[in-house]
Coordinates of C-alpha atoms in Angstrom, one line a residue:
M23 CA 202.9 -152.8 198.5
A24 CA 199.8 -151.9 196.5
K25 CA 200.2 -149.1 194.0
A26 CA 198.4 -145.8 194.8
P27 CA 195.3 -145.2 192.7
V28 CA 195.7 -142.8 189.8
L29 CA 192.6 -140.9 191.1
T30 CA 191.4 -140.3 194.6
P31 CA 188.4 -142.8 194.9
Q32 CA 185.0 -141.1 194.7
A33 CA 183.9 -142.7 197.9
D34 CA 186.8 -141.2 199.8
D35 CA 186.6 -137.6 198.5
F36 CA 184.3 -136.8 195.6
P37 CA 185.5 -133.2 195.1
R38 CA 189.2 -134.3 195.1
W39 CA 188.3 -137.1 192.7
Y40 CA 186.8 -134.4 190.4
Q41 CA 189.8 -132.2 190.5
D42 CA 192.2 -135.2 190.0
L43 CA 190.2 -136.3 186.9
I44 CA 190.1 -132.8 185.3
N45 CA 193.9 -132.6 185.7
K46 CA 194.9 -136.1 184.8
A47 CA 192.5 -136.4 181.9
E48 CA 194.0 -133.2 180.6
L49 CA 190.6 -131.4 180.4
A50 CA 191.6 -128.0 181.9
D51 CA 194.0 -126.0 184.0
N52 CA 193.6 -123.1 186.3
G53 CA 194.2 -119.7 184.6
P54 CA 196.5 -117.0 185.9
V55 CA 193.7 -114.9 187.2
R56 CA 191.7 -116.4 190.1
G57 CA 188.6 -118.2 188.8
T58 CA 189.7 -118.4 185.1
M59 CA 190.5 -121.6 183.3
V60 CA 192.6 -122.8 180.4
I61 CA 190.6 -125.4 178.5
R62 CA 193.1 -127.9 177.1
P63 CA 192.7 -129.5 173.7
Y64 CA 191.0 -132.7 174.8
G65 CA 188.5 -130.7 176.9
Y66 CA 188.0 -128.2 174.1
G67 CA 187.4 -131.1 171.7
L68 CA 184.4 -132.1 173.9
W69 CA 183.1 -128.5 173.9
E70 CA 183.5 -128.3 170.1
R71 CA 181.3 -131.4 169.7
M72 CA 178.7 -129.9 172.1
Q73 CA 178.7 -126.6 170.1
Q74 CA 178.3 -128.3 166.8
D75 CA 175.4 -130.5 167.9
M76 CA 173.6 -127.7 169.9
D77 CA 174.1 -125.2 167.1
A78 CA 172.3 -127.5 164.7
R79 CA 169.4 -127.8 167.1
I80 CA 169.2 -124.1 167.7
K81 CA 169.2 -123.3 164.0
A82 CA 166.5 -126.0 163.4
A83 CA 164.3 -123.9 165.8
G84 CA 164.7 -121.0 163.3
V85 CA 167.3 -119.1 165.3
Q86 CA 170.2 -117.2 163.6
N87 CA 173.6 -116.6 165.1
A88 CA 175.0 -113.1 165.8
Y89 CA 177.6 -111.5 168.0
F90 CA 177.4 -108.6 170.4
P91 CA 180.2 -106.7 172.2
L92 CA 181.9 -107.9 175.3
F93 CA 181.8 -104.5 176.9
I94 CA 178.5 -103.0 178.0
P95 CA 177.9 -99.4 179.2
Q96 CA 177.0 -99.6 182.9
S97 CA 173.9 -97.4 182.3
Y98 CA 172.4 -100.2 180.2
L99 CA 172.3 -102.6 183.2
T100 CA 170.6 -100.0 185.4
K101 CA 167.6 -99.7 183.1
E102 CA 166.1 -103.0 184.5
A103 CA 166.3 -102.8 188.3
E104 CA 165.8 -106.4 189.2
H105 CA 168.4 -107.5 186.6
V106 CA 171.1 -105.2 187.8
E107 CA 170.4 -106.1 191.4
G108 CA 170.7 -109.8 190.7
F109 CA 174.0 -109.4 188.9
A110 CA 175.6 -106.6 191.0
P111 CA 177.8 -108.9 193.2
E112 CA 179.2 -110.7 190.1
L113 CA 180.1 -107.8 187.9
A114 CA 183.6 -106.9 186.6
V115 CA 183.7 -103.2 185.9
V116 CA 186.3 -101.3 183.8
T117 CA 186.8 -97.8 185.0
H118 CA 190.2 -97.0 183.4
A119 CA 191.3 -97.5 179.8
G120 CA 193.6 -95.9 177.3
G121 CA 195.6 -94.2 180.0
K122 CA 192.7 -92.3 181.5
D123 CA 189.5 -92.7 183.6
L124 CA 186.4 -93.5 181.5
D125 CA 183.5 -91.0 181.4
E126 CA 181.2 -94.0 182.1
P127 CA 182.2 -97.3 183.6
I128 CA 182.0 -100.4 181.3
V129 CA 180.7 -103.7 182.5
V130 CA 182.4 -106.9 181.2
R131 CA 179.5 -109.0 179.8
P132 CA 177.8 -111.1 182.5
T133 CA 174.9 -111.8 180.1
S134 CA 173.6 -109.9 177.2
E135 CA 169.9 -109.1 177.8
T136 CA 170.6 -105.4 178.1
I137 CA 172.9 -104.8 175.2
I138 CA 170.8 -107.0 172.9
N139 CA 167.7 -105.1 173.9
E140 CA 169.3 -101.9 172.9
Y141 CA 169.6 -103.2 169.4
F142 CA 166.3 -105.1 169.4
S143 CA 164.6 -101.7 170.0
K144 CA 166.2 -100.5 166.8
W145 CA 165.5 -103.6 164.7
V146 CA 161.9 -104.2 165.7
Q147 CA 159.5 -101.7 164.2
S148 CA 156.5 -103.8 162.9
Y149 CA 154.8 -107.1 163.6
R150 CA 156.5 -108.2 160.3
D151 CA 159.8 -108.1 162.2
L152 CA 158.6 -110.7 164.7
P153 CA 159.6 -113.2 165.9
L154 CA 163.2 -112.1 166.1
L155 CA 165.3 -115.1 167.1
I156 CA 169.0 -114.5 167.8
N157 CA 171.7 -116.6 169.4
Q158 CA 175.4 -116.0 170.2
W159 CA 178.3 -118.2 171.1
A160 CA 180.5 -116.1 173.5
N161 CA 182.4 -115.8 176.7
V162 CA 181.0 -114.1 179.8
V163 CA 182.4 -112.9 183.1
R164 CA 180.8 -113.4 186.5
W165 CA 183.1 -112.8 189.5
E166 CA 183.0 -116.1 191.4
L167 CA 183.8 -116.3 195.1
R168 CA 184.3 -120.1 195.1
P169 CA 185.5 -121.1 191.7
R170 CA 185.7 -124.7 190.5
L171 CA 186.9 -125.7 187.0
F172 CA 183.9 -126.0 184.6
L173 CA 181.3 -125.8 187.3
R174 CA 181.8 -122.2 188.5
T175 CA 184.5 -120.0 186.9
T176 CA 184.9 -116.3 186.6
E177 CA 185.0 -116.6 182.8
F178 CA 183.2 -119.3 180.9
L179 CA 181.9 -120.1 177.5
W180 CA 178.3 -120.5 176.5
Q181 CA 175.6 -119.9 174.0
E182 CA 172.9 -117.4 174.9
G183 CA 169.7 -117.1 172.9
H184 CA 167.5 -114.0 172.9
T185 CA 164.1 -113.7 171.2
A186 CA 161.3 -111.2 170.8
H187 CA 157.7 -112.2 170.1
A188 CA 154.3 -110.5 169.4
T189 CA 152.4 -112.3 172.2
R190 CA 153.0 -113.9 175.6
A191 CA 151.8 -117.2 174.3
D192 CA 154.4 -117.3 171.5
A193 CA 157.2 -116.4 174.0
Q194 CA 156.0 -119.1 176.4
E195 CA 155.9 -121.7 173.7
F196 CA 159.3 -120.8 172.4
A197 CA 160.9 -121.0 175.9
S198 CA 159.4 -124.4 176.3
R199 CA 160.5 -125.5 172.9
I200 CA 164.1 -124.6 173.7
Q201 CA 164.0 -126.5 177.1
R202 CA 162.4 -129.6 175.5
D203 CA 163.6 -129.8 171.9
V204 CA 167.1 -128.2 172.1
Y205 CA 168.4 -128.8 175.6
A206 CA 166.6 -131.9 176.8
D207 CA 166.9 -133.7 173.5
F208 CA 170.6 -132.9 173.3
M209 CA 171.4 -133.8 176.9
E210 CA 169.6 -137.1 176.8
N211 CA 170.4 -138.3 173.3
V212 CA 174.0 -137.0 172.9
L213 CA 175.3 -136.5 176.4
A214 CA 173.4 -139.6 177.8
M215 CA 172.5 -137.4 180.7
D216 CA 169.4 -138.1 182.7
V217 CA 167.7 -134.7 183.2
V218 CA 164.6 -133.5 185.0
L219 CA 162.6 -130.7 183.4
G220 CA 160.9 -128.3 185.6
R221 CA 160.4 -124.6 186.5
K222 CA 162.2 -122.6 189.1
T223 CA 160.5 -121.1 192.1
V224 CA 160.1 -117.3 192.3
K225 CA 163.2 -117.2 194.6
E226 CA 165.4 -119.1 192.1
R227 CA 164.3 -117.3 188.9
F228 CA 166.7 -115.5 186.6
A229 CA 167.0 -111.8 187.6
G230 CA 164.4 -109.9 185.5
A231 CA 162.4 -113.0 184.3
I232 CA 158.8 -113.8 185.0
N233 CA 159.5 -117.6 184.7
T234 CA 162.5 -119.8 184.4
L235 CA 162.5 -123.3 183.0
T236 CA 165.4 -125.5 184.0
L237 CA 167.0 -128.9 183.5
E238 CA 168.5 -130.5 186.6
G239 CA 170.8 -133.5 186.7
M240 CA 171.9 -135.7 189.6
M241 CA 175.7 -136.1 189.9
G242 CA 177.5 -139.2 191.1
D243 CA 177.5 -138.0 194.7
G244 CA 173.7 -137.3 194.7
K245 CA 174.0 -133.5 194.4
A246 CA 172.1 -131.6 191.8
L247 CA 173.6 -129.5 189.0
Q248 CA 171.6 -127.0 186.8
L249 CA 172.4 -127.9 183.2
G250 CA 170.5 -125.3 181.3
T251 CA 167.8 -122.7 181.7
S252 CA 165.2 -121.0 179.4
H253 CA 163.6 -117.8 180.7
E254 CA 160.4 -116.0 179.9
L255 CA 161.3 -112.3 180.3
G256 CA 157.8 -111.1 179.9
Q257 CA 157.9 -107.4 178.9
N258 CA 160.3 -106.3 181.6
F259 CA 163.3 -105.5 179.3
A260 CA 161.0 -104.4 176.5
K261 CA 159.6 -101.6 178.7
A262 CA 163.0 -100.7 180.0
F263 CA 164.4 -100.4 176.5
Q264 CA 161.2 -99.3 174.7
T265 CA 161.3 -102.3 172.4
Q266 CA 157.9 -101.9 170.6
Y267 CA 156.3 -102.9 167.4
L268 CA 153.4 -101.6 165.3
S269 CA 150.7 -104.3 165.4
K270 CA 148.4 -105.3 162.6
D271 CA 145.7 -103.2 164.2
G272 CA 148.0 -100.2 164.1
N273 CA 148.8 -100.1 167.8
Q274 CA 152.2 -99.7 169.4
E275 CA 152.8 -102.9 171.5
F276 CA 155.7 -104.0 173.7
V277 CA 157.3 -107.3 172.6
W278 CA 157.4 -110.4 174.8
Q279 CA 160.8 -112.0 175.2
T280 CA 162.8 -115.0 176.1
S281 CA 166.5 -115.7 176.8
W282 CA 168.2 -119.1 177.3
G283 CA 171.6 -120.5 177.8
S284 CA 173.9 -123.5 178.3
T285 CA 177.6 -123.4 179.2
T286 CA 180.9 -125.3 179.5
R287 CA 179.4 -126.4 182.9
M288 CA 178.1 -129.3 180.8
I289 CA 181.7 -130.7 180.7
G290 CA 181.8 -130.7 184.5
A291 CA 178.4 -132.4 184.5
L292 CA 179.8 -135.0 182.1
V293 CA 182.6 -135.8 184.5
M294 CA 180.4 -136.0 187.6
M295 CA 177.5 -137.9 186.1
H296 CA 179.4 -140.5 184.1
G297 CA 182.9 -140.6 185.6
D298 CA 184.2 -143.5 187.7
D299 CA 187.3 -144.3 189.7
N300 CA 189.2 -145.0 186.5
G301 CA 188.4 -141.7 184.9
L302 CA 186.0 -140.1 182.5
R303 CA 183.5 -142.1 180.4
V304 CA 182.5 -140.1 177.3
P305 CA 179.2 -140.9 175.6
P306 CA 180.0 -142.3 172.2
R307 CA 177.7 -139.9 170.3
L308 CA 179.6 -137.0 171.9
A309 CA 183.1 -138.3 171.8
H310 CA 185.5 -136.6 169.4
V311 CA 187.6 -139.8 169.8
Q312 CA 185.3 -142.8 169.7
V313 CA 187.9 -145.4 169.1
V314 CA 191.7 -145.5 169.7
V315 CA 193.7 -148.2 168.0
L316 CA 196.8 -149.1 169.9
A317 CA 200.0 -150.8 168.8
I318 CA 201.1 -152.9 171.8
K319 CA 204.7 -153.3 170.6
D320 CA 207.2 -151.7 168.3
D321 CA 206.7 -154.3 165.6
E322 CA 206.6 -153.2 161.9
A323 CA 203.7 -155.5 161.0
V324 CA 201.7 -154.4 164.1
V325 CA 202.2 -150.7 163.4
A326 CA 201.2 -151.2 159.8
K327 CA 198.1 -153.1 160.9
V328 CA 196.9 -150.5 163.4
R329 CA 197.2 -147.8 160.8
E330 CA 195.2 -149.9 158.4
I331 CA 192.5 -150.6 161.0
G332 CA 192.4 -146.9 161.8
A333 CA 191.9 -146.0 158.1
K334 CA 189.2 -148.6 157.7
L335 CA 187.2 -147.5 160.8
G336 CA 187.5 -143.9 159.8
A337 CA 186.1 -144.8 156.4
A338 CA 183.2 -146.5 158.2
G339 CA 182.4 -143.1 159.8
L340 CA 183.9 -143.6 163.2
R341 CA 186.1 -140.9 164.9
V342 CA 189.4 -142.7 165.3
V343 CA 192.9 -142.0 166.7
V344 CA 195.8 -144.4 165.9
D345 CA 198.2 -144.6 168.8
D346 CA 201.4 -146.0 167.5
R347 CA 203.7 -144.3 170.0
T348 CA 205.6 -147.4 170.9
D349 CA 208.4 -145.4 172.5
T350 CA 205.9 -144.9 175.4
P351 CA 205.0 -148.0 177.4
F352 CA 201.7 -149.6 176.4
G353 CA 200.4 -149.7 180.0
R354 CA 200.8 -146.0 180.4
R355 CA 199.1 -145.2 177.1
A356 CA 196.2 -147.5 178.0
V357 CA 195.7 -145.8 181.3
D358 CA 195.8 -142.4 179.7
W359 CA 193.1 -143.3 177.2
E360 CA 191.0 -144.8 180.0
L361 CA 191.3 -141.6 182.0
K362 CA 190.1 -139.6 179.0
G363 CA 187.1 -141.9 178.7
V364 CA 187.5 -142.9 175.1
P365 CA 184.6 -145.4 174.6
L366 CA 186.6 -148.2 172.8
R367 CA 190.2 -149.3 172.6
V368 CA 191.3 -151.7 169.9
E369 CA 194.6 -153.2 171.1
V370 CA 196.8 -155.1 168.6
G371 CA 200.0 -157.0 169.3
P372 CA 202.0 -159.7 167.5
R373 CA 200.0 -162.6 168.9
D374 CA 196.7 -160.9 168.0
L375 CA 198.0 -160.4 164.5
E376 CA 198.8 -164.1 164.2
A377 CA 195.3 -165.0 165.4
G378 CA 193.6 -162.5 163.2
T379 CA 192.0 -160.8 166.2
A380 CA 192.4 -157.7 168.4
M381 CA 191.6 -157.1 172.0
L382 CA 188.5 -154.8 172.4
A383 CA 188.4 -152.8 175.6
R384 CA 185.0 -151.2 176.4
R385 CA 185.4 -148.2 178.7
I386 CA 181.7 -147.8 179.7
P387 CA 180.8 -151.3 180.9
G388 CA 184.5 -152.2 181.4
G389 CA 186.2 -155.5 180.4
K390 CA 188.0 -156.8 177.4
E391 CA 187.3 -159.5 174.8
P392 CA 189.0 -160.7 171.6
V393 CA 187.3 -159.8 168.4
A394 CA 188.0 -160.7 164.8
L395 CA 189.9 -158.0 162.9
D396 CA 187.7 -158.3 159.8
S397 CA 184.5 -157.7 161.9
L398 CA 185.6 -154.4 163.5
D399 CA 184.0 -152.0 161.0
T400 CA 180.6 -153.6 161.4
L401 CA 180.8 -154.6 165.1
L402 CA 182.0 -151.3 166.7
P403 CA 179.2 -149.0 165.6
K404 CA 176.7 -151.4 167.3
V405 CA 178.8 -151.6 170.4
L406 CA 179.0 -147.8 170.6
E407 CA 175.2 -147.5 170.4
E408 CA 174.8 -150.1 173.1
D409 CA 177.2 -148.3 175.4
Q410 CA 175.5 -144.9 174.7
A411 CA 172.2 -146.4 175.9
R412 CA 173.9 -148.0 178.9
L413 CA 175.2 -144.6 180.2
L414 CA 171.8 -143.0 180.1
Q415 CA 170.2 -146.0 181.8
E416 CA 172.8 -146.0 184.6
A417 CA 172.3 -142.3 185.2
R418 CA 168.5 -142.6 185.3
E419 CA 168.6 -145.7 187.6
R420 CA 170.9 -143.8 190.0
R421 CA 168.5 -140.8 190.2
I422 CA 165.4 -143.0 190.7
A423 CA 167.2 -145.0 193.4
R424 CA 168.4 -142.0 195.3
T425 CA 165.2 -139.9 195.1
V426 CA 162.7 -140.3 197.9
D427 CA 159.2 -138.9 198.5
V428 CA 158.9 -137.0 201.8
A429 CA 156.2 -135.2 203.8
T430 CA 158.2 -132.7 206.0
I431 CA 160.9 -130.2 205.8
D432 CA 163.1 -132.2 208.1
E433 CA 162.7 -135.3 206.0
A434 CA 163.6 -133.3 202.9
A435 CA 166.8 -132.0 204.4
E436 CA 167.7 -135.5 205.6
A437 CA 167.2 -137.0 202.2
A438 CA 169.2 -134.2 200.5
A439 CA 172.3 -135.4 202.4
T440 CA 172.7 -138.3 200.0
G441 CA 170.3 -137.7 197.1
W442 CA 167.1 -135.9 196.1
A443 CA 163.7 -135.4 197.9
R444 CA 160.3 -134.9 196.4
I445 CA 157.8 -133.0 198.5
P446 CA 154.5 -131.4 197.6
W447 CA 155.0 -127.7 197.0
A448 CA 151.7 -127.0 198.8
D449 CA 153.3 -128.5 201.9
L450 CA 156.6 -126.7 201.5
G451 CA 155.9 -123.3 200.0
P452 CA 158.2 -120.2 200.1
E453 CA 158.5 -120.4 203.9
G454 CA 159.7 -124.0 203.8
E455 CA 162.0 -123.2 200.9
A456 CA 163.7 -120.5 203.1
K457 CA 164.1 -122.9 206.0
L458 CA 165.8 -125.4 203.7
A459 CA 168.1 -122.8 202.4
E460 CA 169.3 -122.1 205.9
Q461 CA 170.5 -125.8 205.9
G462 CA 172.3 -125.5 202.5
V463 CA 169.4 -127.2 200.7
S464 CA 167.6 -125.7 197.7
V465 CA 164.5 -126.3 195.7
R466 CA 166.0 -127.2 192.3
C467 CA 162.7 -127.1 190.4
L468 CA 159.0 -127.7 190.5
V469 CA 157.4 -130.5 188.5
A470 CA 153.9 -131.6 187.9
A471 CA 152.6 -134.8 189.5
D472 CA 153.0 -136.6 186.1
G473 CA 156.6 -135.4 185.7
S474 CA 155.8 -132.7 183.2
V475 CA 156.6 -129.0 183.7
P476 CA 153.8 -127.2 185.6
T477 CA 152.3 -124.0 184.1
A478 CA 152.2 -122.2 187.5
D479 CA 153.7 -122.7 191.0
D480 CA 150.3 -123.2 192.5
E481 CA 149.2 -125.9 190.0
P482 CA 147.5 -128.7 191.9
G483 CA 149.8 -131.7 192.4
T484 CA 153.0 -129.7 191.9
V485 CA 156.1 -131.3 193.5
A486 CA 159.3 -129.7 194.6
I487 CA 162.6 -131.4 193.8
V488 CA 164.9 -130.7 196.8
A489 CA 168.7 -131.3 196.9
R490 CA 172.1 -129.9 197.8
A491 CA 173.5 -128.4 194.7
Y492 CA 176.8 -127.4 193.0

């Protein structure tokens, strides 16, 4: 009788495959409160790598990190009507603390535009104080009705950037810079994710924004996932919180603002874009474990050799784990590392030692081949870069193959059953968008005919990307 697969096959049940992988690769567990999650060490290691790389890009854009409180007075949210209306169904509100009812309810941070503007209004006095560029790494709470680990959880981790500028043009350019130079560059060059850059329709904009820029990725089942957003807030929050500055001409002016964020959802995207029926496949530039060196048997010489190889590869700049747990069967250990998606396994046994070789298993393309032990420190960095490029290429080819150009709403809905559709926005419009929504299909973003981000919804040649989404 054939052994049951470790994971539910993607083709049989993609959502179940996803849940199986999250569990068996030890990425996360459900928390005790509905919709919360416990991020396990291996999953958190991925998030730490994401944080480090993103943080460097954010700081390169001139942004400084700060921290603002988790608790926000409810009155702050009511100052910007569209904002509070958009978040009202998701709010967690504290009404009782310290053994008594509170004089004013406190909202658990769903996002920080309101509380940050309270302080921006104090910190910005003159044009000399601008631009004011702030980011924070934090947790937020949005009460989810249909939670799913990493994709939609009641509490999640993220970074949220908030900036104030003297002119609308400066704010527009900064929002675009974040979308392009921080998010897209990171997602493509580190996460090996194929992303489409566009702008949201009016219906899909962030609550309180005048424009939302987005990055959308196609998952392995053809659905879309929003991977990051950058918003132009205009002067909506500035006027609500009286965030003004004295211009060079001596006039009081309202600032122009942006906000932007990316979350632990990227880990879920990593699973669904790159994973296969054997588990996760982690892009080498992201992986906190790039190479695992395994001792096949409890042999003194073998164990000594794998430790020596690990030290040598670590000295060469690779992120290495030595697995010499020979009290656990080799097959089980190999399957566990495969589930976790470690890019390379170097397997060493007594016969390999005699031949001066090791068995190199490549997780991304699959397969094994013997390689000379003395070539590992020069060979493996090249192999890792090859496999990094391969992941991005596979993701891009899948999106292109499963995206079709259509001319009608019905054709768009049909195409969205298995992939993405492209339809001229002039032929779809808000009315067509509403009809698609009734069928569970959404306009993920608008792109220009040449693939760039359009400056306005009605720009000639603008195309809508239509899909079912997570």
